[in-house]
CSV table of C-alpha atoms in Angstrom, one decimal:
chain,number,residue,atom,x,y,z
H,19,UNK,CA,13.4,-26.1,20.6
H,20,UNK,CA,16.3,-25.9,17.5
H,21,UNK,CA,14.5,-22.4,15.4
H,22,UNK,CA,13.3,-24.4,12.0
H,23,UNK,CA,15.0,-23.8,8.6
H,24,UNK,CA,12.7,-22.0,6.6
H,25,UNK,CA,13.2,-21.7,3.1
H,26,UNK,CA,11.7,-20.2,-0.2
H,27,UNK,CA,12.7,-21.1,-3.5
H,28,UNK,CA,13.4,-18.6,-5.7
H,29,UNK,CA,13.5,-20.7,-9.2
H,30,UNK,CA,9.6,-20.7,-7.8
H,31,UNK,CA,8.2,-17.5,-6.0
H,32,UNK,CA,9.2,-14.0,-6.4
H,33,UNK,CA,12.1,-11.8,-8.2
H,34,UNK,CA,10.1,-11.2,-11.2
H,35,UNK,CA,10.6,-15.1,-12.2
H,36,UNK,CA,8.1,-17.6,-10.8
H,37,UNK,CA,4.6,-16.3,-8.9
H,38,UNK,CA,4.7,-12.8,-8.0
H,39,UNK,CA,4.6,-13.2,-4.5
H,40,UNK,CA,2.5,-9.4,-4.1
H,41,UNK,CA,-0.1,-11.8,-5.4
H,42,UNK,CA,-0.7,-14.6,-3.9
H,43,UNK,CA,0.7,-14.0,-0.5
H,44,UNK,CA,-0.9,-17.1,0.7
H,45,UNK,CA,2.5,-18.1,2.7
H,46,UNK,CA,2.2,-14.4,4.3
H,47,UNK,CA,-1.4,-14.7,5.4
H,48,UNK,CA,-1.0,-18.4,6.8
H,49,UNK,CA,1.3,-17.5,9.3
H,50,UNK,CA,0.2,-16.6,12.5
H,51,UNK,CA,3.2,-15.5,13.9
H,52,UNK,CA,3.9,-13.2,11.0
H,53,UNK,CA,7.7,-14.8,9.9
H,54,UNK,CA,7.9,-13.4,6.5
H,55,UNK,CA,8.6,-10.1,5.4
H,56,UNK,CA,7.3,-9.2,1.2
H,57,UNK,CA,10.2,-6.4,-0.2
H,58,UNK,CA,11.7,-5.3,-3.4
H,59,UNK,CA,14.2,-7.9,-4.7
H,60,UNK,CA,17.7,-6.4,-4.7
H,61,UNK,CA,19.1,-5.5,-7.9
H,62,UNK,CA,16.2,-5.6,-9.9
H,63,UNK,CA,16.3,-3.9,-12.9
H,64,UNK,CA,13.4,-1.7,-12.6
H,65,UNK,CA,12.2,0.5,-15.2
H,66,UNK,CA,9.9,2.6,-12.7
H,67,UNK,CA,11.7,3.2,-9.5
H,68,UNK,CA,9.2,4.5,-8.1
H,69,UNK,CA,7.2,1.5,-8.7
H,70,UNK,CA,8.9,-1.8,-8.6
H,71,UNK,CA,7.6,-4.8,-9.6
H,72,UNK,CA,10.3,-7.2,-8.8
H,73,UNK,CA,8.7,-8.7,-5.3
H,74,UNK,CA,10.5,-11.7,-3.0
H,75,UNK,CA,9.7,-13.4,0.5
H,76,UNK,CA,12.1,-13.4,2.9
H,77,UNK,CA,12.2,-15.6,6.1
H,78,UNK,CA,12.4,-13.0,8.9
H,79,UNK,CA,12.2,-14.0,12.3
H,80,UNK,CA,12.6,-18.0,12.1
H,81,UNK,CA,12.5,-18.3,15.6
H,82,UNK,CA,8.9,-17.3,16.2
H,83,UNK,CA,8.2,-20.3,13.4
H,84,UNK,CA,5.8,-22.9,15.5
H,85,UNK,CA,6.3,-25.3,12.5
H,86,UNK,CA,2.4,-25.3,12.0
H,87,UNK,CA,3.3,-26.0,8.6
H,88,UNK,CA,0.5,-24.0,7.2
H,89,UNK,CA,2.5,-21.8,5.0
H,90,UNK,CA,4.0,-25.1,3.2
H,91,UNK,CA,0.2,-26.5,3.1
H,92,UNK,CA,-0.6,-22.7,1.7
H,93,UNK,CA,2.0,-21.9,-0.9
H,94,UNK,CA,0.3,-23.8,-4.7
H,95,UNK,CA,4.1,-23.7,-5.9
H,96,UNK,CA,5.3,-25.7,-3.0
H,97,UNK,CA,8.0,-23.2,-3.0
H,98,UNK,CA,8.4,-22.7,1.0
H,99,UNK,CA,10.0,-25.6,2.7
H,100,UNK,CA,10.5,-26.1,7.2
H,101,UNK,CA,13.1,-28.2,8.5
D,18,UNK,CA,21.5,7.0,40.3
D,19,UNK,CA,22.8,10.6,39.1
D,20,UNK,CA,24.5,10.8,36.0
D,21,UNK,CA,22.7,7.2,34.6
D,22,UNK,CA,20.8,9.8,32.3
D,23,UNK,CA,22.1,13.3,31.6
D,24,UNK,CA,19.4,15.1,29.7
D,25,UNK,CA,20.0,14.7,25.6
D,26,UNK,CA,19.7,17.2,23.4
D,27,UNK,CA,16.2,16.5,22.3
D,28,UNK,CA,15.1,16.9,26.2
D,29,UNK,CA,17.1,20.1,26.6
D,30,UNK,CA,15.4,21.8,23.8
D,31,UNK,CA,11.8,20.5,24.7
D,32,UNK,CA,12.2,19.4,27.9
D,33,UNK,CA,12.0,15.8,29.4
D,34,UNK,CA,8.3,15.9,30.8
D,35,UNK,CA,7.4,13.8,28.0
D,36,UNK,CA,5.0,14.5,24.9
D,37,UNK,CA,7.6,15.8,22.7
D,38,UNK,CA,4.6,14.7,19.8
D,39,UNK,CA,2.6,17.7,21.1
D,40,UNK,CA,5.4,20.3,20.2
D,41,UNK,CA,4.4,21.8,16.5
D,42,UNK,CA,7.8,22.3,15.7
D,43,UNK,CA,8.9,19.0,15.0
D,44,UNK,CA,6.1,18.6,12.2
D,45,UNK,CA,7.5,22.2,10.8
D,46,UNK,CA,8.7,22.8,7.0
D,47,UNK,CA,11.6,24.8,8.6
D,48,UNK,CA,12.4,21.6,9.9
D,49,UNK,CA,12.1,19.2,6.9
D,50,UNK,CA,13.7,21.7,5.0
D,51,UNK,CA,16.8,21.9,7.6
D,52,UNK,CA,17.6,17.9,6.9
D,53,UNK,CA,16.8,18.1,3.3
D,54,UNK,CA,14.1,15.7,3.9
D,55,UNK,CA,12.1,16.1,0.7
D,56,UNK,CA,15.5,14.4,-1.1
D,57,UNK,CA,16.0,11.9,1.9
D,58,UNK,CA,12.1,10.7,2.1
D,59,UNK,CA,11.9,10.2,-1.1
D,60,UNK,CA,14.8,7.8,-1.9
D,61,UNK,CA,13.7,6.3,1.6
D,62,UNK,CA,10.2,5.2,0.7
D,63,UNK,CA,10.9,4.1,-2.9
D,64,UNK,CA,12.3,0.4,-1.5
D,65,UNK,CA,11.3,1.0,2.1
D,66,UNK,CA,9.9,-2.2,2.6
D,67,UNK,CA,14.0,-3.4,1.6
D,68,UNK,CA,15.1,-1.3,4.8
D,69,UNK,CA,14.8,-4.3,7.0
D,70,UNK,CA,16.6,-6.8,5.6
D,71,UNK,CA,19.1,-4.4,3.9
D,72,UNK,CA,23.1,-5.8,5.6
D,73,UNK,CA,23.9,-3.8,8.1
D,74,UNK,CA,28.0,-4.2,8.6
D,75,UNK,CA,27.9,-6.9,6.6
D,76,UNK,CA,24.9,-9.0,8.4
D,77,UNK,CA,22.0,-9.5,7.4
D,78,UNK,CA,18.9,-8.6,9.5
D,79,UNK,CA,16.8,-11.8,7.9
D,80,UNK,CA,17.0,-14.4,11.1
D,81,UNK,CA,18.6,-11.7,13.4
D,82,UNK,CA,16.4,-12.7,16.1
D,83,UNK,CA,18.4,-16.0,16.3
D,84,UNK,CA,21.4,-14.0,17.8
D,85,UNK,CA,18.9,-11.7,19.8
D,86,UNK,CA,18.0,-14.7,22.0
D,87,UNK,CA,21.9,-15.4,22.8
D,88,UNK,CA,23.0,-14.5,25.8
D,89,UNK,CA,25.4,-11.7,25.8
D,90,UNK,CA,26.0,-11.3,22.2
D,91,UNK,CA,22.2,-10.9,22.0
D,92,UNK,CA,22.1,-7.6,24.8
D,93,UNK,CA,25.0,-6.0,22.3
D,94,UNK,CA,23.2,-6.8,19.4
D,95,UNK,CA,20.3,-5.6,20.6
D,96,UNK,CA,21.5,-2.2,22.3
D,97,UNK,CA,23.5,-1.8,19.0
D,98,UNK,CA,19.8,-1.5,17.0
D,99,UNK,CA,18.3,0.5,19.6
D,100,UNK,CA,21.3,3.2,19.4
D,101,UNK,CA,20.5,3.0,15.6
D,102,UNK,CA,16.7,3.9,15.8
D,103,UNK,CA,16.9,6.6,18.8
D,104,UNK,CA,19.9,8.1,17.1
D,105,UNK,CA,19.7,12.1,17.1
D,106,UNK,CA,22.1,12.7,15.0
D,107,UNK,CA,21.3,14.5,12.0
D,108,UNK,CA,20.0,12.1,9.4
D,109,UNK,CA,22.4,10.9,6.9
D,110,UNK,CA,21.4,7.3,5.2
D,111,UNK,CA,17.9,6.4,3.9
D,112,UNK,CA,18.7,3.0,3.6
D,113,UNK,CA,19.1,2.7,7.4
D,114,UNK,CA,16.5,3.2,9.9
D,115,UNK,CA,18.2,5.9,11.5
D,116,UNK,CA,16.6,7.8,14.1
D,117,UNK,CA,13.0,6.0,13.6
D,118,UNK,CA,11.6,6.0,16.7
D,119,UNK,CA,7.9,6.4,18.1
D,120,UNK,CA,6.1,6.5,20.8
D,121,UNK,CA,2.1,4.9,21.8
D,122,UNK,CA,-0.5,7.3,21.6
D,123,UNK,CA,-4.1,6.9,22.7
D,124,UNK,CA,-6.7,8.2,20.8
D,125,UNK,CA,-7.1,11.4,23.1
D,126,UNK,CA,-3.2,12.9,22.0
D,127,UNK,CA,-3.7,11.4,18.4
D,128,UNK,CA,-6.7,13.8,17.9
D,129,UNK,CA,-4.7,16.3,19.6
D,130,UNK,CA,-1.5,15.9,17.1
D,131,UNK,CA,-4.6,16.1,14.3
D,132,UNK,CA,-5.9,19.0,15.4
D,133,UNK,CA,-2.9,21.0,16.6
D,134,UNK,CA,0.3,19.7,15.6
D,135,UNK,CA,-0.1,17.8,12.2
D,136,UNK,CA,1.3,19.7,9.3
D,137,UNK,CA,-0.7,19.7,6.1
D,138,UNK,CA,-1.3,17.9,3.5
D,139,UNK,CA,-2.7,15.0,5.6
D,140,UNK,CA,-3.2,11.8,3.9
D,141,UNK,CA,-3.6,8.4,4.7
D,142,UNK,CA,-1.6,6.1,3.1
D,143,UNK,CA,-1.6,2.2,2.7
D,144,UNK,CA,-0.3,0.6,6.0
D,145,UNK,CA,3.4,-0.8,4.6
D,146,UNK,CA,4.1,-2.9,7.8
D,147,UNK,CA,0.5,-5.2,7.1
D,148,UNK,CA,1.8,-5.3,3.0
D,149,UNK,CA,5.5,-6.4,4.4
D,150,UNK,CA,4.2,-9.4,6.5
D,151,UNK,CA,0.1,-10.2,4.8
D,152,UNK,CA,0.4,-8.6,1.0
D,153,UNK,CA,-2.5,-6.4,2.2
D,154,UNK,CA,-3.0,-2.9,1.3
D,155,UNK,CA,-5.2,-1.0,4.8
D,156,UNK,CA,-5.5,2.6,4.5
D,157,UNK,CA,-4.6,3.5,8.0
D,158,UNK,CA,-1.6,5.1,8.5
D,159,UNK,CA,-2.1,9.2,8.4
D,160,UNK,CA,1.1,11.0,7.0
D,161,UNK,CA,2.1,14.7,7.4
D,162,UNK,CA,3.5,17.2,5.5
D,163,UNK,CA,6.6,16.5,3.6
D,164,UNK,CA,6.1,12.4,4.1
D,165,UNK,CA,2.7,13.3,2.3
D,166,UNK,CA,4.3,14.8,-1.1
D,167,UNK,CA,6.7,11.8,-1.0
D,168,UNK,CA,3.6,9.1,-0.9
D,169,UNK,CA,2.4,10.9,-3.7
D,170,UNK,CA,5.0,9.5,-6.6
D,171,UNK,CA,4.6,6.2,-4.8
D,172,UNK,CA,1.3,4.3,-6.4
D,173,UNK,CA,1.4,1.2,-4.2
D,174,UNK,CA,0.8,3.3,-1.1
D,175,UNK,CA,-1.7,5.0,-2.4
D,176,UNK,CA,-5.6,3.7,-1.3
D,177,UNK,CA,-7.2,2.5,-4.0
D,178,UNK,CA,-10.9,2.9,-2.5
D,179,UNK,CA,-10.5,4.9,0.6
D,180,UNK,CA,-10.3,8.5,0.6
D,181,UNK,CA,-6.3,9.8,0.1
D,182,UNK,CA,-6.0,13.4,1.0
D,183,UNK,CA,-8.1,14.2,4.6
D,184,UNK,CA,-8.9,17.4,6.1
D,185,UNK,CA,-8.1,17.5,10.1
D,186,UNK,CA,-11.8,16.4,10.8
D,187,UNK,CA,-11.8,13.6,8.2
D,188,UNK,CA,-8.4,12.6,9.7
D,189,UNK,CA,-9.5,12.8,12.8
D,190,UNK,CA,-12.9,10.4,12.4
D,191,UNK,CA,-10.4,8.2,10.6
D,192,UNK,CA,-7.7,7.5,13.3
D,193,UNK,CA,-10.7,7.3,15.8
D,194,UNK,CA,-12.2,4.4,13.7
D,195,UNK,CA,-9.6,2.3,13.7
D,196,UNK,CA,-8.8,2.5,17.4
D,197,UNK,CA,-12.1,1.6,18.2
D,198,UNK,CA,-11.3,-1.6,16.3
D,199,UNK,CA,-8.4,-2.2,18.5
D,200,UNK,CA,-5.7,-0.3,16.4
D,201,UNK,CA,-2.9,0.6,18.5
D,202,UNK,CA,-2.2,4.5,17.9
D,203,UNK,CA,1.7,5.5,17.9
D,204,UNK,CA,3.3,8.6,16.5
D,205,UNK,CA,6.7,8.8,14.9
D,206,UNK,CA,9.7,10.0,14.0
D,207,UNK,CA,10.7,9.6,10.7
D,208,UNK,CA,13.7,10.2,10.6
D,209,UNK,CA,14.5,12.7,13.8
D,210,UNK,CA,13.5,15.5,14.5
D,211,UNK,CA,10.5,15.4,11.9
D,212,UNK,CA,7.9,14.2,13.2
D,213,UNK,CA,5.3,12.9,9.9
D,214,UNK,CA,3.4,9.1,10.6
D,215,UNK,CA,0.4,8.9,13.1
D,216,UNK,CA,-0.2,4.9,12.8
D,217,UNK,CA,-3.2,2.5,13.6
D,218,UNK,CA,-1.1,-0.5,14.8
D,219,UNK,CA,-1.7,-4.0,14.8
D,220,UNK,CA,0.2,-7.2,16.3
D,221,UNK,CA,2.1,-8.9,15.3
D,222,UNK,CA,2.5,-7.0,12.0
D,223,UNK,CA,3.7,-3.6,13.5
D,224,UNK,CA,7.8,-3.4,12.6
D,225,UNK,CA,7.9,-0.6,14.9
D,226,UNK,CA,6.0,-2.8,17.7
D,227,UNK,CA,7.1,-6.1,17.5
D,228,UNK,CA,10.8,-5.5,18.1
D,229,UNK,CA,9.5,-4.5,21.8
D,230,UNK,CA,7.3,-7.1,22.6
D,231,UNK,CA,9.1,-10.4,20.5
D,232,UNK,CA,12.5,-9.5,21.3
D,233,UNK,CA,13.2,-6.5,24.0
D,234,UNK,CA,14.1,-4.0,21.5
D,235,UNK,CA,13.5,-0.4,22.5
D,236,UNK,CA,11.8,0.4,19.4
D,237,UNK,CA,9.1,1.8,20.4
D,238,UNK,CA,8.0,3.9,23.7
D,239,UNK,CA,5.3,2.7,26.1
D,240,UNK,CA,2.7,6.0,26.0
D,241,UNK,CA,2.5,8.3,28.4
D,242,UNK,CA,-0.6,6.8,30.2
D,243,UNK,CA,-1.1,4.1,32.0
D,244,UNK,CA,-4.8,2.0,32.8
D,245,UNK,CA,-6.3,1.6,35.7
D,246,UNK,CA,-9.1,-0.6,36.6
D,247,UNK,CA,-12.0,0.9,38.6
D,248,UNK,CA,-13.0,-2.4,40.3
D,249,UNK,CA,-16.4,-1.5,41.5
D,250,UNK,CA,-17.6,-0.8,38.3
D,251,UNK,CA,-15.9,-4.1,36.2
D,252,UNK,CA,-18.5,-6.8,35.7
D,253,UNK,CA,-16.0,-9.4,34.4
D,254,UNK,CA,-17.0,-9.5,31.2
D,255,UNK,CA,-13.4,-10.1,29.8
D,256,UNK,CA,-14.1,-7.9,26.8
D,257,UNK,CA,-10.9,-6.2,27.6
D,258,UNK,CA,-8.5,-8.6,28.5
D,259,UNK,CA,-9.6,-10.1,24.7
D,260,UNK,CA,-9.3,-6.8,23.2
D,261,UNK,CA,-5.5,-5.8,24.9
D,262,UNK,CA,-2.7,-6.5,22.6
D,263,UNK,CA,-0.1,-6.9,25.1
D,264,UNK,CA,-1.9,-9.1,27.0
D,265,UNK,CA,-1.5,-6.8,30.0
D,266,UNK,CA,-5.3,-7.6,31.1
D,267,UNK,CA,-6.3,-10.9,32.9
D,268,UNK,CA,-9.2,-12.1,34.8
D,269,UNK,CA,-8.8,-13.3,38.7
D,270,UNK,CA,-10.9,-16.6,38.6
D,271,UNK,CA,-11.3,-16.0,42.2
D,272,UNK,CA,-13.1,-12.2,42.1
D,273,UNK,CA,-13.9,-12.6,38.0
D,274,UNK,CA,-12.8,-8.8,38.1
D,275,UNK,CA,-10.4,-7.2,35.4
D,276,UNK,CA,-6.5,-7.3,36.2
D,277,UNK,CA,-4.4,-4.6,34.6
D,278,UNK,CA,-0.7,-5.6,34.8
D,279,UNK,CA,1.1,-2.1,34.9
D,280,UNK,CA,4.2,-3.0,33.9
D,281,UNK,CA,3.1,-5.2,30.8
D,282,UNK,CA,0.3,-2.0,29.8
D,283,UNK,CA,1.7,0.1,26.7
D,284,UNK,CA,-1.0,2.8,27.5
D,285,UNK,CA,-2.7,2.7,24.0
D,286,UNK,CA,-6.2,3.0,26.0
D,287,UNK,CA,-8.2,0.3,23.2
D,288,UNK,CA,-9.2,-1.7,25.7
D,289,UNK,CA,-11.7,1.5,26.8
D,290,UNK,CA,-13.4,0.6,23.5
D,291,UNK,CA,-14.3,-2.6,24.6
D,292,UNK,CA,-15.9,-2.0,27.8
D,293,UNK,CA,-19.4,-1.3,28.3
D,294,UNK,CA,-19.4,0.2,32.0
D,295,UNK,CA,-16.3,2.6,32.2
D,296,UNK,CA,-14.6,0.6,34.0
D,297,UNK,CA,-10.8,1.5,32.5
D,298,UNK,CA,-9.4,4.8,33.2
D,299,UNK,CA,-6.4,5.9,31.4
D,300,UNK,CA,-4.1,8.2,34.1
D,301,UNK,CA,-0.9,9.1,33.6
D,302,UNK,CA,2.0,7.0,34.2
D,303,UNK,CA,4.0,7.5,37.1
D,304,UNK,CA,7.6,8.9,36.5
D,305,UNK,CA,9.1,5.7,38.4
D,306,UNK,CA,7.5,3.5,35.4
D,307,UNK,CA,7.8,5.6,32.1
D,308,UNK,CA,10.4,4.8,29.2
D,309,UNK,CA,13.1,7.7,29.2
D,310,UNK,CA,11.4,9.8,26.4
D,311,UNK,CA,14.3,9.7,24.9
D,312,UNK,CA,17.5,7.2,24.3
D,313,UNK,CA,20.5,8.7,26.9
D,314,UNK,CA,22.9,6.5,25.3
């Protein structure tokens, strides 16, 4: 089976900008398989180091993806798209 | 067969017989101290969750496991991130995960490490591998020593409602509580030779783990035990095979008893917890089967 093309959009979820992904981690507790991985955007200007708040999902092991869809069904800013 | 693994540094200092966890020197200050650690831990864990998808020589580790499932490039790859985490050289960049390696523990040498071994403060800090991959914060990861100063300065790894700083008995009933619930136990390097995280692991959110069982990686080793099924006393129940997270326990349909694959068995002993008549015994695994304690690269 071809691995699915997950995205996120950015403009939406995460880097400080749309929904901070820390939460509503709805895509991350959909997904069975575990696929995405929450981290510290890079280059965020953070004014506490030691305690970021600039938060993104990343797409991190497509290929365990079994295209249940449920993290598209879960995410309210219909930012994660499989294709 | 002579020569495929001349003994490494690590094994010459403290011998190859396994159970390098239960030498107190690799928890020592002199040892943090050594490597600077206090400096290195610190600018470690303020993005650590960034570690794994930080470029390494220009690629980025986000949809690596693409090219792990290709053929020969895949093996390279692969053996090129093993070298990486069982590296013994001394450690020299926090943003990689240099010389992170671990090893499964049941719950009889985690208590040990607590009571003998573990350096103190002991603390348990928010799990960071179940907030990477659910958002959640599960105080269940016990921290050592200089790793516990560091999580200090770092508020989101600090439990909100559980209790932070443990003494060796509270640290103790802790790690036993969460491998009752079927919490794999594992013990790690972070980086070599200072020895600082006792975790309560769970599939497949475990970044240590997971490498292993999705993809091959050596990230981890298989613990030095190994279950066996006493078949006289197995009812069939199939508690265990339900409670195993390697899926190394079935049940025969013919004999409805308890079959422990060897090979597939990490040794973590939680399926114990699940069974009501004794019937798993964890025994120690036979030289032919274990992991080399340590990477011969």
């Amino acid at each position: 089976m071809r691995t699915p093309r997950i995205a996120v959009d950015y403009s939406r979820c995460g880097d400080g900008r749309g929904v901070d992904p820390r939460v509503c981690c709805r895509c991350l507790q959909a997904c069975s398989p575990a696929v995405f991985l929450l981290h510290q955007s890079f280059g965020a200007a953070e004014p506490d180091p030691l305690d970021p708040q600039a938060w993104r999902v990343t797409v991190m092991w497509p290929t365990l993806c079994t295209r249940c869809m449920k993290c598209v069904q879960a995410c309210p800013e219909h930012a994660v798209t499989v294709g | 067969m002579f020569g495929e693994n001349p003994m490494c540094d690590h094994c010459m200092k403290h011998g190859s017989a396994g159970k390098w966890y239960l030498n107190a020197a690799g928890y020592s200050e002199e040892v943090a101290r050594r490597h600077n650690l206090r400096e290195f831990l610190l600018e470690q864990y303020k993005n650590f969750e960034q570690i794994s998808v930080r470029k390494v020589a220009g690629f980025s580790p986000a949809g690596m496991d693409r090219v792990f499932r290709m053929p020969i490039i895949g093996r390279l790859v692969k053996r090129s991130a093993e070298k990486l985490l069982h590296s013994t050289r001394p450690p020299s960049d926090p943003f990689r995960p240099e010389g992170h390696i671990g090893q499964v523990v049941p719950l009889e040498d985690g208590v040990a490490i607590l009571q003998h071994c573990a350096a103190e403060p002991i603390i348990e800090k928010n799990c960071m591998c179940r907030y990477m991959t659910r958002g959640i914060k599960e105080s269940c990861c016990i921290n050592f020593g200089v790793m516990s100063e560091i999580i200090d300065k770092l508020p989101r790894f600090i439990p909100e409602k559980d209790k932070y700083l443990l003494s060796r008995e509270e640290a103790v009933r802790r790690f036993t509580e969460h491998n009752r619930k079927g919490y794999i136990g594992t013990i790690w390097y972070g980086p070599y030779p200072y020895i600082n995280n006792l975790c309560s692991c769970a599939l497949p959110e475990c970044a240590g783990i997971r490498p292993r069982v999705d993809f091959g990686i050596k990230s981890i080793h298989k613990a030095e035990y190994v279950i066996r099924l006493e078949e006289e006393r197995c009812r069939g129940c199939r508690a265990c095979a339900s409670r195993c997270p390697f899926k190394a326990i079935s049940v025969e349909p013919e004999t409805s008893l308890a079959r422990v694959d060897a090979t597939a068995c990490y040794g973590c002993g939680v399926c114990r917890h699940a069974c009501d008549t004794d019937a798993l015994v964890l025994e120690p695994r036979k030289a032919s089967a274990r992991d080399p304690v340590h990477a011969h690269a």
